[in-house]
Amino acid sequence: MTSRTRITLIEDESWVARRVADTLRKDEFDVTIYKDGMLGLAGLETTPADLVLLDLGLPGMQGIDVLRRLRQRSQVPVIILTGRDDEVDAAACLTEGAADYVRKIDPDAADGKLVNRLELIARIKAALRVPLASSSKPQSVRTYGTLLIDKDRLTCEWNGKRVVLKVGPFSCLWILTDDPLRPKNRDEIKKATNVEHIEGHIKEIRSAFGDDAIETIPRIGYRLNVNFFNAEPK
């Protein structure tokens, strides 16, 4: 019998917590709810989770502080639940170790429907995947989804097909596959790759793998998009 994925939801608004939990339980996730950060941290000590959904505007301890405390002792994936007004704060949480963020209110729903179910489930599943190559592979080779990238040979394979990139875009892609859920800013990419015109190289990567391959994080930089898991080479 396959064990169910355990999700800890830290959210102080009971109606939000109830509706998010109901959504996840319909997809056969086990959900444990805590109404503030201290309770959530204590609960995770006794009841470990496979993933944490974390609100930012919590009473007492703010969500970003909960994330920092959690990162001191665990690498469990964390997805931030954000309102429209705190999307910048949610994006900043990515630099603190969050895997992703999801809007509480679906912006495409005229009736203000809470969360986009398909987006939430897709981001949870992406965050739960193991993105990097196993330690048995050489350090010059990484995998991310169905992407295999070989630094020594300057080659990429995607779903078993070869994708040709020039040196600049290849170098940028290599950096983005290093801790792929963490966004990198332009200066970090430039310093690590010693290449110029980062935006142009990102454009070439998108041209090769699809527009959704690289996500732009406002005021922060770039990272591999969850949709990169499912893209196919042109």
CSV table of C-alpha atoms in Angstrom, one decimal:
chain,number,residue,atom,x,y,z
A,1,MET,CA,0.0,0.0,0.0
A,2,THR,CA,1.5,3.4,-1.0
A,3,SER,CA,1.8,5.9,1.8
A,4,ARG,CA,0.0,9.2,1.4
A,5,THR,CA,2.0,12.5,1.1
A,6,ARG,CA,1.9,14.4,4.4
A,7,ILE,CA,1.4,18.1,4.2
A,8,THR,CA,1.6,20.6,7.1
A,9,LEU,CA,-0.5,23.7,6.5
A,10,ILE,CA,0.4,26.7,8.7
A,11,GLU,CA,-2.4,29.3,8.2
A,12,ASP,CA,-4.2,31.4,10.8
A,13,GLU,CA,-7.4,32.1,8.9
A,14,SER,CA,-9.6,29.1,9.6
A,15,TRP,CA,-11.7,29.4,6.5
A,16,VAL,CA,-8.6,29.5,4.3
A,17,ALA,CA,-7.1,26.6,6.0
A,18,ARG,CA,-10.2,24.5,5.8
A,19,ARG,CA,-10.7,25.2,2.1
A,20,VAL,CA,-7.1,24.5,1.1
A,21,ALA,CA,-7.1,21.4,3.2
A,22,ASP,CA,-10.3,20.1,1.6
A,23,THR,CA,-8.8,20.7,-1.8
A,24,LEU,CA,-5.7,18.7,-1.0
A,25,ARG,CA,-7.6,15.9,0.7
A,26,LYS,CA,-9.6,15.4,-2.4
A,27,ASP,CA,-6.3,14.6,-4.1
A,28,GLU,CA,-5.5,12.1,-1.3
A,29,PHE,CA,-2.9,14.2,0.6
A,30,ASP,CA,-2.9,14.0,4.4
A,31,VAL,CA,-3.1,17.5,5.8
A,32,THR,CA,-2.3,18.7,9.3
A,33,ILE,CA,-3.3,22.3,10.1
A,34,TYR,CA,-1.7,24.7,12.6
A,35,LYS,CA,-2.9,28.3,13.2
A,36,ASP,CA,0.4,30.0,14.0
A,37,GLY,CA,4.1,29.6,13.4
A,38,MET,CA,5.2,28.4,16.9
A,39,LEU,CA,2.5,25.6,16.9
A,40,GLY,CA,3.6,24.7,13.4
A,41,LEU,CA,7.3,24.4,14.3
A,42,ALA,CA,6.5,22.4,17.4
A,43,GLY,CA,4.1,20.1,15.4
A,44,LEU,CA,6.7,19.4,12.8
A,45,GLU,CA,9.1,18.2,15.5
A,46,THR,CA,6.6,15.4,16.5
A,47,THR,CA,4.8,14.9,13.2
A,48,PRO,CA,7.2,15.3,10.3
A,49,ALA,CA,5.8,16.4,6.9
A,50,ASP,CA,6.8,15.8,3.3
A,51,LEU,CA,6.0,19.4,2.4
A,52,VAL,CA,4.9,22.6,4.3
A,53,LEU,CA,2.4,25.2,3.1
A,54,LEU,CA,3.2,28.4,4.9
A,55,ASP,CA,1.2,31.6,5.2
A,56,LEU,CA,3.2,34.9,5.6
A,57,GLY,CA,0.9,37.0,7.7
A,58,LEU,CA,0.8,34.8,10.8
A,59,PRO,CA,0.1,36.1,14.4
A,60,GLY,CA,3.2,36.3,16.6
A,61,MET,CA,5.9,35.0,14.4
A,62,GLN,CA,5.8,36.0,10.7
A,63,GLY,CA,5.9,33.4,8.0
A,64,ILE,CA,9.4,34.4,6.8
A,65,ASP,CA,10.7,33.9,10.4
A,66,VAL,CA,9.1,30.5,10.6
A,67,LEU,CA,10.8,29.6,7.3
A,68,ARG,CA,14.2,30.7,8.7
A,69,ARG,CA,13.8,28.7,11.9
A,70,LEU,CA,12.7,25.7,9.8
A,71,ARG,CA,15.6,26.0,7.5
A,72,GLN,CA,18.0,25.7,10.5
A,73,ARG,CA,16.9,22.2,11.1
A,74,SER,CA,15.2,20.8,8.0
A,75,GLN,CA,15.2,20.8,4.2
A,76,VAL,CA,11.6,19.9,3.9
A,77,PRO,CA,10.1,21.7,0.8
A,78,VAL,CA,8.1,24.9,1.8
A,79,ILE,CA,5.6,26.6,-0.5
A,80,ILE,CA,4.5,30.1,0.6
A,81,LEU,CA,0.8,30.9,0.5
A,82,THR,CA,0.5,34.5,-0.5
A,83,GLY,CA,-2.1,37.2,-0.9
A,84,ARG,CA,-1.9,39.6,-3.8
A,85,ASP,CA,-0.4,42.4,-1.6
A,86,ASP,CA,2.5,40.3,-0.3
A,87,GLU,CA,3.7,38.7,-3.5
A,88,VAL,CA,7.0,40.6,-3.3
A,89,ASP,CA,7.6,39.3,0.3
A,90,ALA,CA,6.7,35.8,-1.0
A,91,ALA,CA,9.2,36.1,-3.8
A,92,ALA,CA,11.8,37.2,-1.2
A,93,CYS,CA,11.2,34.0,0.7
A,94,LEU,CA,12.6,32.1,-2.2
A,95,THR,CA,16.0,33.4,-1.3
A,96,GLU,CA,15.5,32.2,2.3
A,97,GLY,CA,14.9,28.6,1.1
A,98,ALA,CA,11.2,28.4,0.1
A,99,ALA,CA,10.6,26.1,-2.9
A,100,ASP,CA,7.8,28.2,-4.4
A,101,TYR,CA,4.8,30.4,-3.7
A,102,VAL,CA,1.2,30.2,-4.7
A,103,ARG,CA,-1.5,32.9,-4.6
A,104,LYS,CA,-4.3,32.4,-2.1
A,105,ILE,CA,-6.8,33.9,-4.4
A,106,ASP,CA,-6.9,32.7,-8.0
A,107,PRO,CA,-6.4,35.9,-10.0
A,108,ASP,CA,-8.2,34.4,-13.0
A,109,ALA,CA,-11.4,33.7,-11.1
A,110,ALA,CA,-14.0,36.4,-11.3
A,111,ASP,CA,-15.7,35.2,-8.1
A,112,GLY,CA,-12.4,35.3,-6.0
A,113,LYS,CA,-12.1,31.6,-5.8
A,114,LEU,CA,-9.5,30.4,-3.3
A,115,VAL,CA,-6.4,29.0,-4.9
A,116,ASN,CA,-6.1,27.5,-8.4
A,117,ARG,CA,-6.4,23.8,-7.6
A,118,LEU,CA,-4.5,22.6,-10.6
A,119,GLU,CA,-1.7,25.1,-10.1
A,120,LEU,CA,-1.4,24.2,-6.4
A,121,ILE,CA,-1.2,20.5,-7.0
A,122,ALA,CA,1.3,20.9,-9.8
A,123,ARG,CA,3.6,23.1,-7.7
A,124,ILE,CA,3.4,20.7,-4.8
A,125,LYS,CA,4.3,17.7,-7.0
A,126,ALA,CA,7.2,19.7,-8.5
A,127,ALA,CA,8.6,20.7,-5.1
A,128,LEU,CA,8.4,17.1,-4.0
A,129,ARG,CA,10.5,15.8,-6.8
A,130,VAL,CA,14.3,15.2,-6.5
A,131,PRO,CA,15.7,17.6,-9.0
A,132,LEU,CA,19.4,16.9,-9.0
A,133,ALA,CA,21.5,13.9,-10.1
A,134,SER,CA,22.3,11.3,-7.6
A,135,SER,CA,25.7,11.4,-5.8
A,136,SER,CA,26.8,8.4,-7.8
A,137,LYS,CA,27.0,10.4,-11.0
A,138,PRO,CA,30.0,12.6,-11.7
A,139,GLN,CA,29.8,16.2,-10.5
A,140,SER,CA,30.0,17.4,-14.1
A,141,VAL,CA,26.6,15.8,-14.8
A,142,ARG,CA,23.3,17.0,-13.5
A,143,THR,CA,19.7,16.0,-14.1
A,144,TYR,CA,16.5,18.0,-13.6
A,145,GLY,CA,13.3,16.3,-14.6
A,146,THR,CA,14.1,14.7,-17.9
A,147,LEU,CA,17.0,17.2,-18.6
A,148,LEU,CA,20.5,15.8,-18.5
A,149,ILE,CA,23.3,18.4,-18.7
A,150,ASP,CA,27.0,17.5,-19.0
A,151,LYS,CA,29.3,20.4,-18.2
A,152,ASP,CA,32.5,18.7,-19.4
A,153,ARG,CA,31.0,17.8,-22.8
A,154,LEU,CA,28.9,20.9,-23.1
A,155,THR,CA,25.9,18.8,-24.1
A,156,CYS,CA,22.2,18.7,-23.1
A,157,GLU,CA,19.7,15.9,-23.5
A,158,TRP,CA,16.0,16.5,-23.0
A,159,ASN,CA,13.6,13.5,-23.0
A,160,GLY,CA,16.3,11.5,-24.7
A,161,LYS,CA,16.9,14.1,-27.4
A,162,ARG,CA,19.9,16.2,-27.8
A,163,VAL,CA,19.4,20.0,-27.5
A,164,VAL,CA,22.3,22.2,-28.8
A,165,LEU,CA,23.1,25.4,-26.9
A,166,LYS,CA,25.9,27.9,-27.4
A,167,VAL,CA,28.4,28.4,-24.6
A,168,GLY,CA,26.7,31.4,-23.1
A,169,PRO,CA,23.2,29.9,-22.7
A,170,PHE,CA,24.7,26.6,-21.7
A,171,SER,CA,26.6,28.2,-18.9
A,172,CYS,CA,23.5,30.1,-17.7
A,173,LEU,CA,21.5,26.8,-17.7
A,174,TRP,CA,24.2,25.0,-15.8
A,175,ILE,CA,24.0,27.6,-13.0
A,176,LEU,CA,20.2,27.5,-12.9
A,177,THR,CA,20.4,23.7,-12.4
A,178,ASP,CA,22.5,24.3,-9.3
A,179,ASP,CA,19.9,24.2,-6.5
A,180,PRO,CA,17.2,24.7,-9.2
A,181,LEU,CA,14.4,25.9,-7.0
A,182,ARG,CA,16.4,28.8,-5.7
A,183,PRO,CA,16.3,31.9,-8.0
A,184,LYS,CA,19.6,33.5,-9.1
A,185,ASN,CA,20.0,37.2,-9.8
A,186,ARG,CA,21.8,38.6,-12.8
A,187,ASP,CA,24.9,39.5,-10.9
A,188,GLU,CA,25.2,35.9,-9.5
A,189,ILE,CA,24.8,34.3,-12.9
A,190,LYS,CA,27.2,36.8,-14.5
A,191,LYS,CA,29.9,36.1,-11.7
A,192,ALA,CA,29.5,32.4,-11.9
A,193,THR,CA,29.5,32.1,-15.7
A,194,ASN,CA,31.7,35.0,-16.7
A,195,VAL,CA,29.4,35.8,-19.5
A,196,GLU,CA,27.6,39.0,-20.5
A,197,HIS,CA,24.1,39.8,-21.8
A,198,ILE,CA,22.3,37.4,-19.4
A,199,GLU,CA,18.9,38.3,-20.7
A,200,GLY,CA,19.9,37.3,-24.3
A,201,HIS,CA,21.1,33.9,-23.0
A,202,ILE,CA,17.9,33.4,-21.1
A,203,LYS,CA,16.0,34.1,-24.3
A,204,GLU,CA,18.0,31.5,-26.1
A,205,ILE,CA,17.3,28.9,-23.4
A,206,ARG,CA,13.6,29.7,-23.7
A,207,SER,CA,13.8,29.4,-27.5
A,208,ALA,CA,15.3,25.9,-27.2
A,209,PHE,CA,13.1,24.5,-24.4
A,210,GLY,CA,9.9,26.7,-24.5
A,211,ASP,CA,8.9,30.0,-23.0
A,212,ASP,CA,8.0,28.3,-19.7
A,213,ALA,CA,11.4,26.8,-19.2
A,214,ILE,CA,12.8,29.8,-17.2
A,215,GLU,CA,10.7,31.7,-14.7
A,216,THR,CA,11.4,35.4,-14.0
A,217,ILE,CA,11.0,36.3,-10.3
A,218,PRO,CA,10.3,40.0,-10.0
A,219,ARG,CA,13.0,42.0,-8.3
A,220,ILE,CA,15.1,38.8,-7.7
A,221,GLY,CA,16.1,37.0,-10.9
A,222,TYR,CA,15.6,33.7,-12.7
A,223,ARG,CA,15.0,30.1,-11.9
A,224,LEU,CA,13.9,26.9,-13.7
A,225,ASN,CA,10.1,26.9,-13.9
A,226,VAL,CA,8.0,23.9,-12.6
A,227,ASN,CA,6.7,23.6,-16.2
A,228,PHE,CA,10.3,22.8,-17.3
A,229,PHE,CA,9.6,19.3,-16.0
A,230,ASN,CA,7.1,18.7,-18.7
A,231,ALA,CA,8.4,20.7,-21.6
A,232,GLU,CA,9.6,19.0,-24.8
A,233,PRO,CA,12.4,20.1,-27.1
A,234,LYS,CA,11.4,21.9,-30.3
